[in-house]
């Protein structure tokens, strides 16, 4: 058995939206991860793969904090012509997603273990057709609010990756986080539009996800799901 810990914190970022966890993988699991061409081993490999997809003229989707990849796999089946990049800090979720993608014969899912903020920074001006953030950790305690992923700096990090046809889709079941997201989005109204329904005049079709594990948990507790569809404000409103 090998023990894998999450990668060391990046020195320039002190507040994390994720928690460090130790993970134990069997040697078979470790080999599978090490040998899979769909598990990208470094930021450089990830960015090179993304550029390769763009050069093929194929749509590029990003599933940010993809967990065990339930929505990543759904997206891959919904849009077989697109390439989905699932980014997640923790190995077990990535491994589960990779195994499922392999057993279902999906070849348009690539996974990377790392912090989405580092990925956004390193991918510079690569344009994504869709960027999804589903059920991001709500960090409910007030002294943890600074750890929520959706902050001004996160939206600003998304901006260079958006074109007029890009849709950013955020969903949460935690009402106070939803309010927080709304207030941060309101700070960016100069350059973005958001609404609770998929804009009807985009060339992107609406992706209707099946509830993920976290979404189901929220629904079982009677939580209401908030959806935010975000695009650049140059795009005419519906
Ligand atoms: C509550 S889970 C939701 C997973 C999945 N999106 C779903 O709906 O099932 C949130 C995930 O985001 C990951 N995460 C949090 N911050 C992250 C970051 N900065 N970069 C990458 N993953 C992150 C966590 O490790 C966790 O697995």
mmCIF file of C-alpha atoms and ligand atoms in Angstrom:
data_model
loop_
_atom_site.group_PDB
_atom_site.id
_atom_site.type_symbol
_atom_site.label_atom_id
_atom_site.label_comp_id
_atom_site.label_asym_id
_atom_site.label_seq_id
_atom_site.Cartn_x
_atom_site.Cartn_y
_atom_site.Cartn_z
ATOM 1 C CA UNK A 1 0.000 0.000 0.000
ATOM 2 C CA UNK A 2 1.206 3.502 -0.787
ATOM 3 C CA UNK A 3 0.311 6.594 1.133
ATOM 4 C CA UNK A 4 -0.424 9.651 -0.939
ATOM 5 C CA UNK A 5 -0.939 13.016 0.653
ATOM 6 C CA UNK A 6 -2.423 15.971 -1.149
ATOM 7 C CA UNK A 7 0.254 18.066 -2.866
ATOM 8 C CA UNK A 8 2.111 20.598 -0.735
ATOM 9 C CA UNK A 9 0.432 23.988 -0.474
ATOM 10 C CA UNK A 10 1.502 26.439 -3.127
ATOM 11 C CA UNK A 11 3.656 28.994 -1.360
ATOM 12 C CA UNK A 12 1.886 32.074 -2.708
ATOM 13 C CA UNK A 13 -1.563 31.016 -1.504
ATOM 14 C CA UNK A 14 -2.173 30.696 2.209
ATOM 15 C CA UNK A 15 -5.963 30.388 2.420
ATOM 16 C CA UNK A 16 -7.237 27.148 0.942
ATOM 17 C CA UNK A 17 -10.763 26.237 -0.133
ATOM 18 C CA UNK A 18 -9.980 22.559 0.527
ATOM 19 C CA UNK A 19 -8.783 20.468 3.445
ATOM 20 C CA UNK A 20 -5.621 18.389 3.472
ATOM 21 C CA UNK A 21 -6.325 14.630 3.676
ATOM 22 C CA UNK A 22 -4.108 11.571 3.776
ATOM 23 C CA UNK A 23 -5.086 8.861 1.350
ATOM 24 C CA UNK A 24 -3.968 5.274 1.188
ATOM 25 C CA UNK A 25 -4.005 3.604 -2.207
ATOM 26 C CA UNK A 26 -3.308 -0.022 -2.994
ATOM 27 C CA UNK A 27 -0.380 -0.587 -5.346
ATOM 28 C CA UNK A 28 -2.867 -1.636 -8.024
ATOM 29 C CA UNK A 29 -4.748 1.668 -7.652
ATOM 30 C CA UNK A 30 -1.489 3.599 -7.659
ATOM 31 C CA UNK A 31 -0.354 1.794 -10.823
ATOM 32 C CA UNK A 32 -3.656 2.525 -12.510
ATOM 33 C CA UNK A 33 -3.305 6.226 -11.696
ATOM 34 C CA UNK A 34 0.352 6.309 -12.711
ATOM 35 C CA UNK A 35 -0.232 4.546 -16.030
ATOM 36 C CA UNK A 36 -3.468 6.188 -17.140
ATOM 37 C CA UNK A 37 -2.974 8.693 -19.981
ATOM 38 C CA UNK A 38 -6.160 10.366 -18.732
ATOM 39 C CA UNK A 39 -4.630 11.278 -15.337
ATOM 40 C CA UNK A 40 -2.385 14.221 -16.097
ATOM 41 C CA UNK A 41 0.730 14.236 -13.981
ATOM 42 C CA UNK A 42 1.775 17.890 -13.938
ATOM 43 C CA UNK A 43 0.378 21.352 -14.622
ATOM 44 C CA UNK A 44 2.569 21.445 -17.735
ATOM 45 C CA UNK A 45 1.048 18.193 -19.026
ATOM 46 C CA UNK A 46 -2.433 19.518 -18.280
ATOM 47 C CA UNK A 47 -1.917 22.789 -20.134
ATOM 48 C CA UNK A 48 -0.275 21.010 -23.078
ATOM 49 C CA UNK A 49 -3.262 18.643 -23.328
ATOM 50 C CA UNK A 50 -5.711 21.548 -23.210
ATOM 51 C CA UNK A 51 -3.840 23.310 -26.021
ATOM 52 C CA UNK A 52 -3.898 20.104 -28.046
ATOM 53 C CA UNK A 53 -7.714 19.985 -27.727
ATOM 54 C CA UNK A 54 -8.066 23.652 -28.691
ATOM 55 C CA UNK A 55 -5.873 23.059 -31.746
ATOM 56 C CA UNK A 56 -8.219 20.243 -32.764
ATOM 57 C CA UNK A 57 -11.053 22.808 -32.643
ATOM 58 C CA UNK A 58 -12.894 20.799 -29.998
ATOM 59 C CA UNK A 59 -14.934 22.283 -27.119
ATOM 60 C CA UNK A 60 -13.113 22.536 -23.792
ATOM 61 C CA UNK A 61 -15.047 22.087 -20.534
ATOM 62 C CA UNK A 62 -13.770 22.495 -16.976
ATOM 63 C CA UNK A 63 -15.342 20.777 -13.954
ATOM 64 C CA UNK A 64 -13.874 22.650 -10.978
ATOM 65 C CA UNK A 65 -13.678 20.660 -7.727
ATOM 66 C CA UNK A 66 -15.137 17.629 -9.468
ATOM 67 C CA UNK A 67 -15.104 15.323 -6.399
ATOM 68 C CA UNK A 68 -15.642 11.778 -7.640
ATOM 69 C CA UNK A 69 -16.603 13.096 -11.047
ATOM 70 C CA UNK A 70 -20.305 12.277 -11.219
ATOM 71 C CA UNK A 71 -21.050 15.456 -13.155
ATOM 72 C CA UNK A 72 -17.775 15.161 -15.103
ATOM 73 C CA UNK A 73 -18.829 11.787 -16.483
ATOM 74 C CA UNK A 74 -22.350 12.985 -17.212
ATOM 75 C CA UNK A 75 -20.915 15.917 -19.149
ATOM 76 C CA UNK A 76 -18.620 13.613 -21.103
ATOM 77 C CA UNK A 77 -21.609 11.512 -22.199
ATOM 78 C CA UNK A 78 -23.796 14.544 -22.877
ATOM 79 C CA UNK A 79 -21.143 16.151 -25.098
ATOM 80 C CA UNK A 80 -19.088 13.349 -26.678
ATOM 81 C CA UNK A 81 -17.401 15.811 -29.021
ATOM 82 C CA UNK A 82 -16.132 17.950 -26.126
ATOM 83 C CA UNK A 83 -13.210 17.283 -23.794
ATOM 84 C CA UNK A 84 -13.874 17.563 -20.070
ATOM 85 C CA UNK A 85 -11.115 18.419 -17.621
ATOM 86 C CA UNK A 86 -11.963 17.516 -14.029
ATOM 87 C CA UNK A 87 -9.846 19.268 -11.414
ATOM 88 C CA UNK A 88 -9.845 18.039 -7.832
ATOM 89 C CA UNK A 89 -7.523 18.154 -4.828
ATOM 90 C CA UNK A 90 -8.171 14.656 -3.561
ATOM 91 C CA UNK A 91 -7.033 11.354 -4.998
ATOM 92 C CA UNK A 92 -9.911 8.978 -4.062
ATOM 93 C CA UNK A 93 -12.499 10.972 -6.001
ATOM 94 C CA UNK A 94 -10.213 11.247 -9.021
ATOM 95 C CA UNK A 95 -9.464 7.537 -8.920
ATOM 96 C CA UNK A 96 -13.164 6.675 -8.739
ATOM 97 C CA UNK A 97 -13.897 8.936 -11.704
ATOM 98 C CA UNK A 98 -11.003 7.539 -13.702
ATOM 99 C CA UNK A 99 -12.061 3.928 -13.073
ATOM 100 C CA UNK A 100 -15.636 4.703 -14.112
ATOM 101 C CA UNK A 101 -14.531 6.604 -17.243
ATOM 102 C CA UNK A 102 -12.331 3.615 -18.124
ATOM 103 C CA UNK A 103 -15.088 1.032 -17.536
ATOM 104 C CA UNK A 104 -17.540 3.087 -19.593
ATOM 105 C CA UNK A 105 -15.029 3.531 -22.403
ATOM 106 C CA UNK A 106 -15.023 7.330 -22.193
ATOM 107 C CA UNK A 107 -11.999 8.875 -23.827
ATOM 108 C CA UNK A 108 -12.934 12.544 -23.500
ATOM 109 C CA UNK A 109 -12.320 12.939 -19.738
ATOM 110 C CA UNK A 110 -8.969 14.113 -18.376
ATOM 111 C CA UNK A 111 -8.278 14.546 -14.683
ATOM 112 C CA UNK A 112 -5.774 16.561 -12.721
ATOM 113 C CA UNK A 113 -5.032 16.655 -9.008
ATOM 114 C CA UNK A 114 -4.456 20.235 -7.981
ATOM 115 C CA UNK A 115 -5.921 23.551 -6.944
ATOM 116 C CA UNK A 116 -8.244 25.090 -9.526
ATOM 117 C CA UNK A 117 -6.771 28.546 -8.834
ATOM 118 C CA UNK A 118 -3.365 27.260 -9.922
ATOM 119 C CA UNK A 119 -4.900 25.715 -13.021
ATOM 120 C CA UNK A 120 -6.649 28.959 -13.958
ATOM 121 C CA UNK A 121 -3.451 30.914 -13.443
ATOM 122 C CA UNK A 122 -1.290 28.469 -15.401
ATOM 123 C CA UNK A 123 -3.716 28.131 -18.306
ATOM 124 C CA UNK A 124 -3.355 31.877 -18.979
ATOM 125 C CA UNK A 125 -5.683 32.835 -21.831
ATOM 126 C CA UNK A 126 -7.073 29.405 -22.768
ATOM 127 C CA UNK A 127 -10.787 29.788 -23.443
ATOM 128 C CA UNK A 128 -13.247 27.278 -22.006
ATOM 129 C CA UNK A 129 -16.693 26.714 -23.470
ATOM 130 C CA UNK A 130 -18.139 25.689 -20.124
ATOM 131 C CA UNK A 131 -16.830 26.010 -16.593
ATOM 132 C CA UNK A 132 -18.824 24.267 -13.874
ATOM 133 C CA UNK A 133 -18.597 24.637 -10.116
ATOM 134 C CA UNK A 134 -21.044 22.265 -8.484
ATOM 135 C CA UNK A 135 -21.610 22.117 -4.746
ATOM 136 C CA UNK A 136 -18.385 23.813 -3.804
ATOM 137 C CA UNK A 137 -17.646 23.487 -0.064
ATOM 138 C CA UNK A 138 -19.818 26.124 1.631
ATOM 139 C CA UNK A 139 -17.549 26.659 4.670
ATOM 140 C CA UNK A 140 -20.545 27.546 6.888
ATOM 141 C CA UNK A 141 -18.700 28.911 9.955
ATOM 142 C CA UNK A 142 -18.158 32.634 9.684
ATOM 143 C CA UNK A 143 -14.443 32.423 10.514
ATOM 144 C CA UNK A 144 -14.115 30.048 7.527
ATOM 145 C CA UNK A 145 -15.936 32.213 4.982
ATOM 146 C CA UNK A 146 -12.602 33.387 3.598
ATOM 147 C CA UNK A 147 -12.017 29.768 2.487
ATOM 148 C CA UNK A 148 -15.014 29.755 0.152
ATOM 149 C CA UNK A 149 -13.842 29.324 -3.398
ATOM 150 C CA UNK A 150 -16.213 31.896 -4.857
ATOM 151 C CA UNK A 151 -14.557 35.230 -4.075
ATOM 152 C CA UNK A 152 -13.780 38.253 -6.203
ATOM 153 C CA UNK A 153 -10.320 36.861 -7.010
ATOM 154 C CA UNK A 154 -11.885 33.596 -8.223
ATOM 155 C CA UNK A 155 -14.248 35.398 -10.612
ATOM 156 C CA UNK A 156 -11.363 37.550 -11.817
ATOM 157 C CA UNK A 157 -9.373 34.376 -12.428
ATOM 158 C CA UNK A 158 -12.239 33.001 -14.565
ATOM 159 C CA UNK A 159 -12.565 36.145 -16.690
ATOM 160 C CA UNK A 160 -9.544 35.633 -19.018
ATOM 161 C CA UNK A 161 -10.897 32.156 -19.819
ATOM 162 C CA UNK A 162 -14.292 33.364 -21.010
ATOM 163 C CA UNK A 163 -15.396 34.280 -24.515
ATOM 164 C CA UNK A 164 -18.804 35.588 -25.512
ATOM 165 C CA UNK A 165 -20.033 31.988 -25.832
ATOM 166 C CA UNK A 166 -18.678 30.721 -22.493
ATOM 167 C CA UNK A 167 -21.105 29.658 -19.801
ATOM 168 C CA UNK A 168 -19.979 29.453 -16.186
ATOM 169 C CA UNK A 169 -22.455 27.430 -14.176
ATOM 170 C CA UNK A 170 -22.405 27.435 -10.359
ATOM 171 C CA UNK A 171 -24.822 25.426 -8.216
ATOM 172 C CA UNK A 172 -25.099 25.251 -4.436
ATOM 173 C CA UNK A 173 -27.613 23.888 -1.937
ATOM 174 C CA UNK A 174 -26.418 26.106 0.930
ATOM 175 C CA UNK A 175 -28.568 29.248 1.128
ATOM 176 C CA UNK A 176 -26.010 31.463 2.935
ATOM 177 C CA UNK A 177 -23.355 30.500 0.353
ATOM 178 C CA UNK A 178 -25.834 31.300 -2.402
ATOM 179 C CA UNK A 179 -26.281 34.800 -0.906
ATOM 180 C CA UNK A 180 -22.516 35.182 -0.706
ATOM 181 C CA UNK A 181 -22.128 34.112 -4.371
ATOM 182 C CA UNK A 182 -24.819 36.598 -5.422
ATOM 183 C CA UNK A 183 -23.108 39.457 -3.594
ATOM 184 C CA UNK A 184 -19.731 38.634 -5.167
ATOM 185 C CA UNK A 185 -21.346 38.388 -8.627
ATOM 186 C CA UNK A 186 -23.000 41.756 -8.054
ATOM 187 C CA UNK A 187 -19.540 43.261 -7.535
ATOM 188 C CA UNK A 188 -18.639 42.154 -11.100
ATOM 189 C CA UNK A 189 -21.677 43.429 -12.976
ATOM 190 C CA UNK A 190 -19.498 45.647 -15.129
ATOM 191 C CA UNK A 191 -18.270 42.609 -17.005
ATOM 192 C CA UNK A 192 -20.636 39.726 -16.311
ATOM 193 C CA UNK A 193 -24.305 38.808 -16.425
ATOM 194 C CA UNK A 194 -25.839 36.147 -14.292
ATOM 195 C CA UNK A 195 -29.251 34.584 -14.003
ATOM 196 C CA UNK A 196 -30.817 31.558 -12.371
ATOM 197 C CA UNK A 197 -31.760 29.913 -15.661
ATOM 198 C CA UNK A 198 -29.708 28.956 -18.649
ATOM 199 C CA UNK A 199 -29.683 31.903 -21.096
ATOM 200 C CA UNK A 200 -31.894 31.028 -24.015
ATOM 201 C CA UNK A 201 -29.926 32.807 -26.730
ATOM 202 C CA UNK A 202 -26.525 31.217 -26.308
ATOM 203 C CA UNK A 203 -25.170 28.720 -28.770
ATOM 204 C CA UNK A 204 -24.461 26.457 -25.801
ATOM 205 C CA UNK A 205 -27.236 23.982 -25.110
ATOM 206 C CA UNK A 206 -28.373 23.582 -21.524
ATOM 207 C CA UNK A 207 -26.741 20.728 -19.606
ATOM 208 C CA UNK A 208 -29.254 19.190 -17.205
ATOM 209 C CA UNK A 209 -27.279 17.278 -14.612
ATOM 210 C CA UNK A 210 -28.549 14.375 -12.559
ATOM 211 C CA UNK A 211 -28.083 15.216 -8.875
ATOM 212 C CA UNK A 212 -24.580 14.418 -7.592
ATOM 213 C CA UNK A 213 -23.923 12.850 -4.179
ATOM 214 C CA UNK A 214 -23.629 16.270 -2.527
ATOM 215 C CA UNK A 215 -26.708 17.591 -4.266
ATOM 216 C CA UNK A 216 -28.718 14.568 -3.088
ATOM 217 C CA UNK A 217 -27.532 15.130 0.492
ATOM 218 C CA UNK A 218 -28.702 18.741 0.331
ATOM 219 C CA UNK A 219 -32.042 17.824 -1.205
ATOM 220 C CA UNK A 220 -32.604 15.156 1.492
ATOM 221 C CA UNK A 221 -32.195 17.895 4.109
ATOM 222 C CA UNK A 222 -34.797 20.036 2.330
ATOM 223 C CA UNK A 223 -32.245 22.509 0.944
ATOM 224 C CA UNK A 224 -33.167 24.529 -2.118
ATOM 225 C CA UNK A 225 -30.682 24.421 -4.992
ATOM 226 C CA UNK A 226 -29.498 27.800 -6.321
ATOM 227 C CA UNK A 227 -28.168 27.948 -9.871
ATOM 228 C CA UNK A 228 -26.089 30.758 -11.350
ATOM 229 C CA UNK A 229 -25.480 30.908 -15.102
ATOM 230 C CA UNK A 230 -22.798 33.469 -15.799
ATOM 231 C CA UNK A 231 -21.584 34.934 -19.079
ATOM 232 C CA UNK A 232 -19.700 37.992 -20.249
ATOM 233 C CA UNK A 233 -21.842 41.107 -20.340
ATOM 234 C CA UNK A 234 -21.029 41.678 -24.048
ATOM 235 C CA UNK A 235 -23.390 38.773 -24.685
ATOM 236 C CA UNK A 236 -26.884 40.150 -25.252
ATOM 237 C CA UNK A 237 -29.305 39.271 -22.464
ATOM 238 C CA UNK A 238 -32.150 36.890 -23.105
HETATM 239 C C1 LIG B 1 -18.542 19.288 -1.824
HETATM 240 S S1 LIG B 1 -17.481 18.583 -3.012
HETATM 241 C C2 LIG B 1 -18.468 18.609 -4.511
HETATM 242 C C3 LIG B 1 -17.926 17.677 -5.539
HETATM 243 C C4 LIG B 1 -18.666 17.669 -6.886
HETATM 244 N N1 LIG B 1 -18.581 18.917 -7.585
HETATM 245 C C5 LIG B 1 -20.098 17.260 -6.734
HETATM 246 O O1 LIG B 1 -20.999 18.088 -6.951
HETATM 247 O O2 LIG B 1 -20.322 16.081 -6.399
HETATM 248 C C6 LIG B 1 -16.354 19.935 -3.331
HETATM 249 C C7 LIG B 1 -15.023 19.431 -3.878
HETATM 250 O O3 LIG B 1 -14.226 20.533 -4.285
HETATM 251 C C8 LIG B 1 -12.867 20.224 -4.017
HETATM 252 N N2 LIG B 1 -12.140 21.502 -3.953
HETATM 253 C C9 LIG B 1 -12.290 22.495 -3.059
HETATM 254 N N3 LIG B 1 -11.483 23.521 -3.340
HETATM 255 C C10 LIG B 1 -10.794 23.157 -4.460
HETATM 256 C C11 LIG B 1 -9.809 23.806 -5.238
HETATM 257 N N4 LIG B 1 -9.363 25.030 -4.921
HETATM 258 N N5 LIG B 1 -9.313 23.165 -6.307
HETATM 259 C C12 LIG B 1 -9.747 21.918 -6.635
HETATM 260 N N6 LIG B 1 -10.689 21.245 -5.930
HETATM 261 C C13 LIG B 1 -11.203 21.875 -4.856
HETATM 262 C C14 LIG B 1 -12.924 19.481 -2.704
HETATM 263 O O4 LIG B 1 -11.780 18.686 -2.525
HETATM 264 C C15 LIG B 1 -14.198 18.663 -2.857
HETATM 265 O O5 LIG B 1 -13.947 17.385 -3.367
#
